[in-house]
Each structure stands twice: as structure tokens, then as C-alpha cells.
Short mmCIF file of C-alpha atoms in Angstrom, two decimals:
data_model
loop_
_atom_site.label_atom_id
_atom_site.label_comp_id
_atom_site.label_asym_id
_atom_site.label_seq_id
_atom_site.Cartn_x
_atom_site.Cartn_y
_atom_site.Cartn_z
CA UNK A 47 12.40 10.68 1.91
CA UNK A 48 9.66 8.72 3.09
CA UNK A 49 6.50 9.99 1.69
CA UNK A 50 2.78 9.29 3.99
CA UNK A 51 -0.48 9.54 3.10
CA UNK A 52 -2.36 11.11 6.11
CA UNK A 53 -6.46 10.74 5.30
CA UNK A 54 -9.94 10.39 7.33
CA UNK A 55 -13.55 12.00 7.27
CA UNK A 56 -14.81 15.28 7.90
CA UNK A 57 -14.69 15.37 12.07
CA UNK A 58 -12.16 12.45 12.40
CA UNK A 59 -9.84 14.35 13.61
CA UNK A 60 -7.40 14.45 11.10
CA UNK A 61 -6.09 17.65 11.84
CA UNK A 62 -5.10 16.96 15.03
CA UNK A 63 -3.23 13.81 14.10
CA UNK A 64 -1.33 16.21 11.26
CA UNK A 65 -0.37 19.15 14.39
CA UNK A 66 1.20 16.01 16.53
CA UNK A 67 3.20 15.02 13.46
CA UNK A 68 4.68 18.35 12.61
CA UNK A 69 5.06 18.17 16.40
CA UNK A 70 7.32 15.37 16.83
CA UNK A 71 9.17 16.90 13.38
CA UNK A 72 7.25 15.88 10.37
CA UNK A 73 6.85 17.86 7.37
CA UNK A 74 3.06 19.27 6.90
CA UNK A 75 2.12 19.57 3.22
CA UNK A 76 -1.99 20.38 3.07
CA UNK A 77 -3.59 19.85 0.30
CA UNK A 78 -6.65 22.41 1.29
CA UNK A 79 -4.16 24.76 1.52
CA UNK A 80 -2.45 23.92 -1.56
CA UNK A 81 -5.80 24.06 -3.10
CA UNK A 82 -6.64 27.40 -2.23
CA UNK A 83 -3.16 28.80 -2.92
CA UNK A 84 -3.58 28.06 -6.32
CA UNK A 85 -6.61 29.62 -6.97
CA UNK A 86 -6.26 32.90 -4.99
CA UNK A 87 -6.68 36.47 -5.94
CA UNK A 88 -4.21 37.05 -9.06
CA UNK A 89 -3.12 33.56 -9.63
CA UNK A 90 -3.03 32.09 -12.94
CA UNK A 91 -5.48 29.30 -11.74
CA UNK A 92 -8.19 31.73 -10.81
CA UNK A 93 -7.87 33.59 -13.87
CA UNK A 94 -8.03 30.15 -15.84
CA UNK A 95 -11.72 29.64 -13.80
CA UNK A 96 -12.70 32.93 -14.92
CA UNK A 97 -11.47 32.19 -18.16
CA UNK A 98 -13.77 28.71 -18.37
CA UNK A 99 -16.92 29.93 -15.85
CA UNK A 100 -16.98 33.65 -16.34
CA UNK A 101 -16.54 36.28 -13.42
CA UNK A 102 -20.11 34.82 -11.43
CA UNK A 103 -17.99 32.49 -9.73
CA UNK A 104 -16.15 35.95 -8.24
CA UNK A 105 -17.14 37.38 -5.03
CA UNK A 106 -17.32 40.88 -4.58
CA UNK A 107 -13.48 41.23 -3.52
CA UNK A 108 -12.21 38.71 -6.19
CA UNK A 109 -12.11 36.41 -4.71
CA UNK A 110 -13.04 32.49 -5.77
CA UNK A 111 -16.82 32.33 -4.35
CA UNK A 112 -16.54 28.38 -4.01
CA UNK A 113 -20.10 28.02 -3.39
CA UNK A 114 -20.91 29.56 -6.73
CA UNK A 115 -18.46 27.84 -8.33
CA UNK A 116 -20.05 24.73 -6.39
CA UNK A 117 -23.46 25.09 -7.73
CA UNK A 118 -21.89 25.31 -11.11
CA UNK A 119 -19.92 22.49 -11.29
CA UNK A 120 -21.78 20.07 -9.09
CA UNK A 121 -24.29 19.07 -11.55
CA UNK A 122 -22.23 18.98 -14.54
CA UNK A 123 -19.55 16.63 -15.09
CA UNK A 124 -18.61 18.57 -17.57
CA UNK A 125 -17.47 21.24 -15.74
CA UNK A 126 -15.98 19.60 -13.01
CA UNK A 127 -13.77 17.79 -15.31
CA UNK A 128 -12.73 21.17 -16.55
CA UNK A 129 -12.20 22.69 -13.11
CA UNK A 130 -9.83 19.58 -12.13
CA UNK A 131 -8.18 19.76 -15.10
CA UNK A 132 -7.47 23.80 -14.36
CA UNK A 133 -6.74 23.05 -10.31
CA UNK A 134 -5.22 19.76 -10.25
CA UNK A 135 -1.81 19.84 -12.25
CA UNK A 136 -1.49 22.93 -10.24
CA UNK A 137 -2.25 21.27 -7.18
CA UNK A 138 0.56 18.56 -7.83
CA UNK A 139 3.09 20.84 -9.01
CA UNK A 140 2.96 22.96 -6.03
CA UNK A 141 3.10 19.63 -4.10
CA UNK A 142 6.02 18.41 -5.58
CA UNK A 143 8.01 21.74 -4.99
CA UNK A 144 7.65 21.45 -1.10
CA UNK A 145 8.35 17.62 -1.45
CA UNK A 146 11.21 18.59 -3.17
CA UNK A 147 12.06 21.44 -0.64
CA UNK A 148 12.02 19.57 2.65
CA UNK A 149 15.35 17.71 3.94
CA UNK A 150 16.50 14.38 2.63
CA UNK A 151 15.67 12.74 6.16
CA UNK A 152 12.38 14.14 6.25
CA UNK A 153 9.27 12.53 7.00
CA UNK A 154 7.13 14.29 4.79
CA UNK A 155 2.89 14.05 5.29
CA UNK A 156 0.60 14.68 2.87
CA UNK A 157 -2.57 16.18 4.67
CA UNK A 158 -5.38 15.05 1.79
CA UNK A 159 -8.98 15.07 2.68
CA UNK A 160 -9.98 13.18 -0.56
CA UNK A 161 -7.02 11.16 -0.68
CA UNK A 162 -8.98 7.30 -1.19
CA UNK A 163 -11.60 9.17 -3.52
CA UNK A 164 -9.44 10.23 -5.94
CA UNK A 165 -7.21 7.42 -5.57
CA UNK A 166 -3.78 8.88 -4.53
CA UNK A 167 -2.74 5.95 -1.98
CA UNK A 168 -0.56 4.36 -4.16
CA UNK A 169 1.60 7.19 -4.48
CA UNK A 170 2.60 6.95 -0.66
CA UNK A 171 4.56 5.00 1.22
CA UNK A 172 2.70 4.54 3.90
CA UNK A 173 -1.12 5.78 4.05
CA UNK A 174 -2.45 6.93 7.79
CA UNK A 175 -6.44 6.61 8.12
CA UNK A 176 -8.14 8.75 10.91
CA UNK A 177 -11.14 7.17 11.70
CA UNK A 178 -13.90 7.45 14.75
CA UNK A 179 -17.60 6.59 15.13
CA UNK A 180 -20.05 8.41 12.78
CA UNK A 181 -21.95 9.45 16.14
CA UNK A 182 -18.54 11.03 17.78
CA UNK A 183 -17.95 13.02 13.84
CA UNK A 184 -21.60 14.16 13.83
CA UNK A 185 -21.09 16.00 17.88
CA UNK A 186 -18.06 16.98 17.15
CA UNK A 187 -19.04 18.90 13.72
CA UNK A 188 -22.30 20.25 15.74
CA UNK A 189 -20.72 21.08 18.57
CA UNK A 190 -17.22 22.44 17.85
CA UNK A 191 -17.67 23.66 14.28
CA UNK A 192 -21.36 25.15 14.80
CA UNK A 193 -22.91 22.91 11.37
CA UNK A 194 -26.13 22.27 11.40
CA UNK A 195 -26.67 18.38 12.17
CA UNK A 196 -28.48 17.79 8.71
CA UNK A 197 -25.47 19.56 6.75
CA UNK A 198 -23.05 17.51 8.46
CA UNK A 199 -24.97 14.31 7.67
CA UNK A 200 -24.58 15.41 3.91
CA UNK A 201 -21.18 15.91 4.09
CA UNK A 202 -20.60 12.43 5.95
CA UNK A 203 -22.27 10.69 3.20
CA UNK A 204 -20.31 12.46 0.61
CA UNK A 205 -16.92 11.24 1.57
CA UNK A 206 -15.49 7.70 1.54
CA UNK A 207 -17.22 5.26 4.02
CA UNK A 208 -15.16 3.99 6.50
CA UNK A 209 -14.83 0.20 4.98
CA UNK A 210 -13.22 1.96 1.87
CA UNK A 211 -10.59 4.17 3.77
CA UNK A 212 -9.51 0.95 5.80
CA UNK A 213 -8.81 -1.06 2.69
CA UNK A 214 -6.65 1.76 1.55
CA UNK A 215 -5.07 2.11 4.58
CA UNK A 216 -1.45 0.83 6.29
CA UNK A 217 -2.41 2.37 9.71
CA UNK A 218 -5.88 3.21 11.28
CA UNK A 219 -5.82 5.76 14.37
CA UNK A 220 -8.84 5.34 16.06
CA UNK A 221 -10.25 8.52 17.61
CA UNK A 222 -13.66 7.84 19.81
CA UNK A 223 -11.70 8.68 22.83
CA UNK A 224 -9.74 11.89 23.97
CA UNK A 225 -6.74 13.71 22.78
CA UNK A 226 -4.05 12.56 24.80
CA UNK A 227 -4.97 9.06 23.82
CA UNK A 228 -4.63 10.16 20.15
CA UNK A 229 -1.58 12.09 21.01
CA UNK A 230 -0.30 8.57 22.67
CA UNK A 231 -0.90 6.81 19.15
CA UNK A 232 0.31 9.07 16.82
CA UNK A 233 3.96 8.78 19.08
CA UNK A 234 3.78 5.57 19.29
CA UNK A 235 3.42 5.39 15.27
CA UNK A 236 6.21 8.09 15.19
CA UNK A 237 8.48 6.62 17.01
CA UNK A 238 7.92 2.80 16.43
CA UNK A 239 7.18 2.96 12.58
CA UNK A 240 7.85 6.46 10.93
CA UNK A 241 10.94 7.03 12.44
CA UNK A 242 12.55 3.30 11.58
CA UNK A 243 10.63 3.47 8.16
CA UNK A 244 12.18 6.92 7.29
CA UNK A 245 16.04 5.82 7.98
CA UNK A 246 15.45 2.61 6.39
CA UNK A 247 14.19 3.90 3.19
CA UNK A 248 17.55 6.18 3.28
CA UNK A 249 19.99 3.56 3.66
CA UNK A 250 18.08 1.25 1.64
CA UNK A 251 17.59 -1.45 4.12
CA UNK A 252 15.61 -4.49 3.95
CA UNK A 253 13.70 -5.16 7.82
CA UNK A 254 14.46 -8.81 8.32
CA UNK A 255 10.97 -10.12 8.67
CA UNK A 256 10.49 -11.64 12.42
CA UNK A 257 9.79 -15.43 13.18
CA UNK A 258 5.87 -15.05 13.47
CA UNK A 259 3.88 -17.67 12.31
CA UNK A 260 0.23 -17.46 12.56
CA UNK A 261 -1.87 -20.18 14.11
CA UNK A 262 -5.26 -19.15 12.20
CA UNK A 263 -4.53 -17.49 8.87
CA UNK A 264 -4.78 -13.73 8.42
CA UNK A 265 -7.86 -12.81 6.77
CA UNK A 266 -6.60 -9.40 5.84
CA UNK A 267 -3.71 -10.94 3.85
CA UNK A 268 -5.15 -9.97 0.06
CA UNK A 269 -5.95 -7.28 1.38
CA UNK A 270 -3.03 -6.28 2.43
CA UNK A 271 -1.39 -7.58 -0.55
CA UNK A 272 -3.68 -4.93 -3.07
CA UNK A 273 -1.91 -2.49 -1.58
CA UNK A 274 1.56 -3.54 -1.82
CA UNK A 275 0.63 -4.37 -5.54
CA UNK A 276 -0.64 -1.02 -6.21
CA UNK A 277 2.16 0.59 -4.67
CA UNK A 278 4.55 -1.24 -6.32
CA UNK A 279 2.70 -0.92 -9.66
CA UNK A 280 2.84 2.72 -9.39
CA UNK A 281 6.22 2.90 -8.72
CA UNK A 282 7.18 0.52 -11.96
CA UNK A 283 5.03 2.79 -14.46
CA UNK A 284 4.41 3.30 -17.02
CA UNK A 285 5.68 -0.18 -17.26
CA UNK A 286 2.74 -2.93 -17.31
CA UNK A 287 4.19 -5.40 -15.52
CA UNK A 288 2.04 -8.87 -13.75
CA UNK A 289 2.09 -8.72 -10.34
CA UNK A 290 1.03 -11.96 -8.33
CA UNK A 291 0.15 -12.66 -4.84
CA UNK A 292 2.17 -15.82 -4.08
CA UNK A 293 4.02 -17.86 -1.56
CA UNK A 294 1.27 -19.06 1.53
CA UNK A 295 -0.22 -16.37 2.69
CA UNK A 296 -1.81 -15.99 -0.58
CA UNK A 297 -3.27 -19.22 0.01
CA UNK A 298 -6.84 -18.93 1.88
CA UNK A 299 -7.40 -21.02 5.04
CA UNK A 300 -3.36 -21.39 5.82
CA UNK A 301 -2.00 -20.37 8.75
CA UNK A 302 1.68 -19.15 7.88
CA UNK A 303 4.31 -16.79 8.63
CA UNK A 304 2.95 -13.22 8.69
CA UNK A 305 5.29 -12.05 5.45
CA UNK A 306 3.73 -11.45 1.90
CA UNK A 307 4.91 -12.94 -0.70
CA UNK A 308 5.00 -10.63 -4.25
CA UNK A 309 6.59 -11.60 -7.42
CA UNK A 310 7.09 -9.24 -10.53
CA UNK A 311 7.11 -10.99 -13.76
CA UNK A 312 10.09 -9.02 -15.98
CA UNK A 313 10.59 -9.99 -19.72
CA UNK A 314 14.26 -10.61 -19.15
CA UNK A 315 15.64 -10.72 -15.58
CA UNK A 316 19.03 -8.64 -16.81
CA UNK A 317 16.26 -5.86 -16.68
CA UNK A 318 15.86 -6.17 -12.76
CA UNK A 319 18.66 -3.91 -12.14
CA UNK A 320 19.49 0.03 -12.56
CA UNK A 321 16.41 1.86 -12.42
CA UNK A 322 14.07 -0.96 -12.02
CA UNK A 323 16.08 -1.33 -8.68
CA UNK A 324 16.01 2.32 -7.79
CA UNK A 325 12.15 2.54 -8.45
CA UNK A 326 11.43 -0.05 -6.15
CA UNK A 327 14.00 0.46 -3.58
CA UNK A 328 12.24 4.71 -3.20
CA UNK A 329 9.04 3.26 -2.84
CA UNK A 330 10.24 1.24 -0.33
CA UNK A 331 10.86 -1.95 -1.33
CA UNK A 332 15.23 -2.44 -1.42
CA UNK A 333 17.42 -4.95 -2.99
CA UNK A 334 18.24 -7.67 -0.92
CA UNK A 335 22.00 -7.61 -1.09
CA UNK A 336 23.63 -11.39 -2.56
CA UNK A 337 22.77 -13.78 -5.37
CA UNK A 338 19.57 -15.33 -5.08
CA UNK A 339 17.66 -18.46 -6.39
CA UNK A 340 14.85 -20.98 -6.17
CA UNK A 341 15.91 -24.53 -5.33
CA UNK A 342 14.48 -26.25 -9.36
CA UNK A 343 11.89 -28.91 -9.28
CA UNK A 344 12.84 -32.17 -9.08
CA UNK A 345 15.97 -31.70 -7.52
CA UNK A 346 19.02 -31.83 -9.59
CA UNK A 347 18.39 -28.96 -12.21
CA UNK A 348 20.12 -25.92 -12.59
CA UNK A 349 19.39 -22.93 -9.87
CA UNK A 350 16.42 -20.77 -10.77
CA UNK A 351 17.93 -17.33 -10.78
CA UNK A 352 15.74 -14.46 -9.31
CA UNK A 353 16.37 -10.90 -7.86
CA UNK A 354 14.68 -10.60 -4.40
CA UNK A 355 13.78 -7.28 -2.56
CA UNK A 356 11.96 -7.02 1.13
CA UNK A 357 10.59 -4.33 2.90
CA UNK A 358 11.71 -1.20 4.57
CA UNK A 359 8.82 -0.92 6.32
CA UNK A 360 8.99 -2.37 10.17
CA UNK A 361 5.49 -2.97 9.96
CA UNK A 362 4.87 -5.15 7.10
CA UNK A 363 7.42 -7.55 6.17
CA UNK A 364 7.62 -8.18 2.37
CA UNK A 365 9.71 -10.61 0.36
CA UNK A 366 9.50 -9.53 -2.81
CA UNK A 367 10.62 -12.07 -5.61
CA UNK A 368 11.56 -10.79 -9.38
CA UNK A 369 11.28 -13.49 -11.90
CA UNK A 370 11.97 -13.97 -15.85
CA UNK A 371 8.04 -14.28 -17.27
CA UNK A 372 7.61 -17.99 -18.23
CA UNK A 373 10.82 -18.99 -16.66
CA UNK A 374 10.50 -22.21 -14.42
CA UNK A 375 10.51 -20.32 -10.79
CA UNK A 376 7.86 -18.38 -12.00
CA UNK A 377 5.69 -20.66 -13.16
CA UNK A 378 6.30 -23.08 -9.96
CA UNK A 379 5.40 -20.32 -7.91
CA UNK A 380 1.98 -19.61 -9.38
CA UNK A 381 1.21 -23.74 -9.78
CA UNK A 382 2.07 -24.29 -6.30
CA UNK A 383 -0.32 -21.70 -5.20
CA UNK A 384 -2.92 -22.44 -7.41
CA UNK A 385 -2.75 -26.24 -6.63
CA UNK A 386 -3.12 -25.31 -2.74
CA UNK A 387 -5.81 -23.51 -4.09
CA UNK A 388 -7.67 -25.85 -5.35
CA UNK A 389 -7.19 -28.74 -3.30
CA UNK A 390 -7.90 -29.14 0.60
CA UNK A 391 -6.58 -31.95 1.28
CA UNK A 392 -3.02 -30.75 0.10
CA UNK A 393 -3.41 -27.59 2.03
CA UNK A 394 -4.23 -29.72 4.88
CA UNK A 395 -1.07 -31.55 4.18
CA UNK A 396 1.32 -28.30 3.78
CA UNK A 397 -0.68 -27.31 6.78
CA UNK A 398 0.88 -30.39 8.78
CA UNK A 399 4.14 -30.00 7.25
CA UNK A 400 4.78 -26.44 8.31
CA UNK A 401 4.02 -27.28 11.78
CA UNK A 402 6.12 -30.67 12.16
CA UNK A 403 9.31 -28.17 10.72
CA UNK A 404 8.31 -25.61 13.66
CA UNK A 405 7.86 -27.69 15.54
CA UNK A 406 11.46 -29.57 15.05
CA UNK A 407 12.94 -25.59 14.31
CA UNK A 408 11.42 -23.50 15.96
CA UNK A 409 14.16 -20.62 15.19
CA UNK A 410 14.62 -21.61 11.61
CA UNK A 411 13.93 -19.38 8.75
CA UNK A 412 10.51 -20.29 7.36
CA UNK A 413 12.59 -20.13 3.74
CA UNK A 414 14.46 -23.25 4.42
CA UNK A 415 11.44 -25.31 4.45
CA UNK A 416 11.04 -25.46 0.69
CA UNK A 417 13.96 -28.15 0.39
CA UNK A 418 11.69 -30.41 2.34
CA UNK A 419 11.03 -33.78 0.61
CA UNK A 420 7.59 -33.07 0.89
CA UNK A 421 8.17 -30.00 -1.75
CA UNK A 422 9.24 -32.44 -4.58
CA UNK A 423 6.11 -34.86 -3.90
CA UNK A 424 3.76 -31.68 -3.83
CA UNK A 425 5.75 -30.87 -7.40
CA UNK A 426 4.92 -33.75 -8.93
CA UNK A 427 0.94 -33.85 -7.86
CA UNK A 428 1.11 -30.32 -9.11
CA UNK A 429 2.21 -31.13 -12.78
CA UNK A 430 -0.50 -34.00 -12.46
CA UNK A 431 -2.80 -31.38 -11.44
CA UNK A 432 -2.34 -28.73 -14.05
CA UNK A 433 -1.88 -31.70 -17.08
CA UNK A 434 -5.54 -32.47 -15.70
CA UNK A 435 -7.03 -29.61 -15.95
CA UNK A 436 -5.29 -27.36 -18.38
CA UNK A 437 -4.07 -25.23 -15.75
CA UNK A 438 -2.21 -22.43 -17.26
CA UNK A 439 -0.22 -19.21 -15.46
#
């Protein structure tokens, strides 16, 4: 099922993005809920606090007094170390029951306040970021939750700035301006993305990426790539695998086709299949169906055999390239990129290149282009390149 991430600050309106969701048939799971479920009145979680804090932290029903338990903890990290370690296996566990519980065609949200804090966005498919002006949070905590301005300051600066939720997140909702424009965006992410995502990820099928090529690079690009990485690192544990950022876009300054290039570095290819292919394909990267391969370098050599997945994700097209670890694609891959790196005037060049082959193709599959003549001479000043300078992968 697909699995989202659904974050943003205290007075973003992140609750009201969640109700739309269930509304147009997603599957709520709230972590604040969650939270306080485990820890209520004759739980084994409260009577584990007890147990490690004494009966001060108790109100005088029972009840968890979080402020008290607050002022103990807050200080002391210690103690809050101990509390997570009491709350927090809890917390997942309970998570993973309703997970477990809700249809196979579900789109399942996780509502988590602290998601980017505690680092949880790899463990999504897709992360959603509330954000709006600190001005609009600060009225809006004054004015519809009653907080004095000064306490709602505090709690602004205790959360995630905004710079750090956007670099965890696949979608921003903006929400300066009213309700039925945030209503607007949340269907239009629902029905445009979600929806596609979700029945993709359950047949397993790859989104062919669409002909876009960019005619100023994409500064967002790494970024964009961390994520991916992450997500796909999480997904392959506890295996330590390298994970590279190839292919042009991972090239700064060139303006290319808006698909991100990955490759996974296995010890032996034979190991790209079976659950290594299941692990992926759930976190939403499938198998390309066929038997694929680099063109070698120079012309003439054997194929370069490779497993390549894509993306099921309509919004960010992926091709994802799994290589043998100091086999001859994967090392060309890395040199190439590096050498583009490096030098301008051969990014000017490719630059050139990619343009004159739009320019003659305009339909054509940007993937054809590496059988250009142009490849082999870039190959060869390459080599030259890394013999130079020691280069290694």
C-alpha cells in the first residue's frame, strides 16, 4: 500500500490537510493519538513511566500529567532517552498494526508532527510538508487556539524550520491563503499523484518518464536525489550498499532531462533479484521488465549487464540502474560524471551535443543518445583524465 508521510509546524494547518485526505478516502493514522494511546490510564506504557519517574508525573485521576513529566525530562537527556525508549517501540508497534489493518489499495497517511526531527521520512513513500508564513502560524495559534503570542513563538522555534521540512519533503502545500484553496490542493494531489502513485505501487509499474528536457538545469536536483537515496537506503537495510547520484542531472550547471539517475552498487549482480527486487519495488521503485545493458566503451566489447528499476511515482521520474561494484558500467558511470565534473569545457560540449540530438529528435528517448560518437571520444578523454589525476571511484 502506498505509505505518506504527512508533516508541517504547529499552526500550518496540518490537520486540515489530514481531514481532506480521509475525505477523499485515505487512511488517517495520528501519531499524537497513537502517542497518547499508549500511555493512558492502565496501559503498560504508563505503568513503565511510573516505573522509571515515580507516580509525580501522575495527575490526580491517573492520569500522565505531561507537563510534569515535561519538566522532568526536558533538562535531562537522560531521561528523555529513557522515556523514548518506554513510548517509542510502542508507538511503532501500534503503528504498524493499523498499517497492517487497512486495505491492500489503501492510501495510508501517517499524521506525524515531528516527523523531519526525528528523521522518519525515509520510511515513506512519499512525504507531504504543510507549510505557511510564520506571521499567518503565529494569528492563527493566537487567535483560534487562544496561546499566548510569546508561548507560540517558543513552540515555533522548537520545531523544524521551514528550510529543513522542504528538503525532506516530495510535496509542499502552501497554506497563507483560505481553506478552499487548500482543499483545491490537497485534490489536486489526490487525484493527480496519490491516486496514480497508489495503483502503481500495486501493480508494480514503472511511470515512463515524459520527454522534458530542461533548458536551465534544476537546482533542486541533489536535492532531490538525497531523498531518493535515503529512501532507497532504507528500504535495502540493513544492507550497506553505495548509492551514487549519476547520469546528468547529477552534473551541476547541465540542463537535461528532468529524470534522476541512481545506481546501486551490488557485490554480485545475480543478487539483484528476489528480495532485493521486492524491497525496492514496495518502496516504490519496480523492476523494469526485459534484459538490460550499457552499450561498453570503445565500442565492440561485450554488453555491460545491469538490472534497471524506475519509478512508480508520477511525480518524479527515476531510472534506477543496479550494477556489479567495480564492474566496467559502473565505473564508466561514475568517471563520466566526475569528468563533467571537473571540466567545463566538456560540459559545455555534452551541453551542445544534447541539444543538436533534440534538436534532430525531438521525440527520441533521451537514452539513445549514449551511442553517439561523441560518447566514445568523451571515453577516451575520460581515461586520460582519471590516468592524470589518479581519479579513483
Amino acid at each position: 500500500m502506498l505509505r505518506v508521510g504527512l508533516t508541517g509546524g504547529i499552526g500550518s494547518g496540518k490537520s486540515a490537510v489530514a481531514a481532506r485526505l480521509v475525505e477523499r478516502g485515505a487512511v488517517l493514522i495520528d501519531a499524537d493519538q497513537i502517542a497518547r494511546e499508549v500511555v493512558a490510564p492502565g496501559s503498560p506504557g504508563l505503568a513503565e513511566i511510573v516505573a522509571a519517574f515515580s507516580d509525580r508525573v501522575l495527575d490526580a485521576d491517573g492520569a500522565l500529567d505531561r507537563a510534569a513529566l515535561g519538566a522532568v525530562v526536558f533538562a535531562d537527556e537522560a531521561a528523555r532517552r529513557r522515556l523514548e525508549a518506554i513510548t517509542h517501540p510502542r508507538v511503532r508497534a501500534r503503528t504498524a498494526e493499523l498499517t497492517a489493518a487497512a486495505p491492500p489499495d489503501a492510501v495510508v497517511v501517517n499524521d506525524v508532527p515531528l516527523l523531519v526531527e526525528v528523521g522518519l521520512a525515509p520510511a515513506y513513500n512519499l512525504v507531504v510538508v504543510v507549510q505557511a508564513a510564520v506571521s499567518t502560524r503565529l494569528d492563527r495559534l493566537v487567535r483560534t487556539r487562544g496561546m499566548d503570542r510569546a508561548d507560540a513563538e517558543r513552540r515555533i522555534a522548537a520545531q523544524a524550520d521551514d528550510d529543513r521540512r522542504r528538503a525532506a519533503a516530495d510535496v509542499v502545500l502552501t497554506n497563507d491563503a483560505s481553506l478552499t484553496a487548500l482543499h483545491t490542493a490537497v485534490d489536486e494531489l489526490w487525484e493527480r499523484r496519490l491516486l496514480p502513485y497508489e495503483r502503481n505501487l500495486r501493480s508494480r509499474r514503472v511511470v515512463p518518464p515524459a520527454r522534458v528536457d530542461r533548458t536551465v538545469a534544476d537546482p533542486t536536483w541533489p536535492e532531490q536525489y538525497a531523498r531518493l537515496a535515503a529512501r532507497i537506503r532504507q528500504a535495502l537495510a540493513p544492507a550497506e550498499l553505495r548509492i551514487d547520484h549519476v547520469g546528468p542531472t547529477a552534473v551541476p550547471g547541465v540542463a537535461a532531462e528532468d529524470v534522476i539517475d541512481v545506481q546501486v552498487a551490488l557485490p554480485d549482480l545475480a543478487d539483484a533479484d528476489g528480495v532485493f527486487t521486492d524491497r525496492l519495488a514496495n518502496a516504490g521503485f519496480p523492476r523494469v521488465p526485459g534484459q538490460w545493458w550499457d552499450d561498453p566503451r570503445p565500442v565492440g566489447g561485450g554488453r555491460w549487464e545491469k538490472r534497471l528499476h524506475g519509478s512508480a511515482d508520477p511525480g518524479r521520474p527515476v531510472r534506477l540502474h543496479v550494477r556489479q561494484v567495480d564492474s566496467p558500467g559502473w565505473r564508466h558511470a561514475l568517471l563520466m560524471r566526475d569528468h563533467l565534473r571537473a571540466d567545463p569545457d566538456r560540459r559545455s560540449a555534452y551541453l551542445l551535443l544534447k541539444r543538436e540530438l533534440v534538436d534532430a529528435a525531438p521525440d527520441a528517448s533521451g537514452s539513445g543518445t549514449a551511442r553517439d560518437p561523441w560518447f566514445d571520444e568523451e571515453y577516451l578523454r575520460a581515461e586520460q583524465w582519471a590516468a592524470q589525476t589518479g581519479w579513483r571511484p
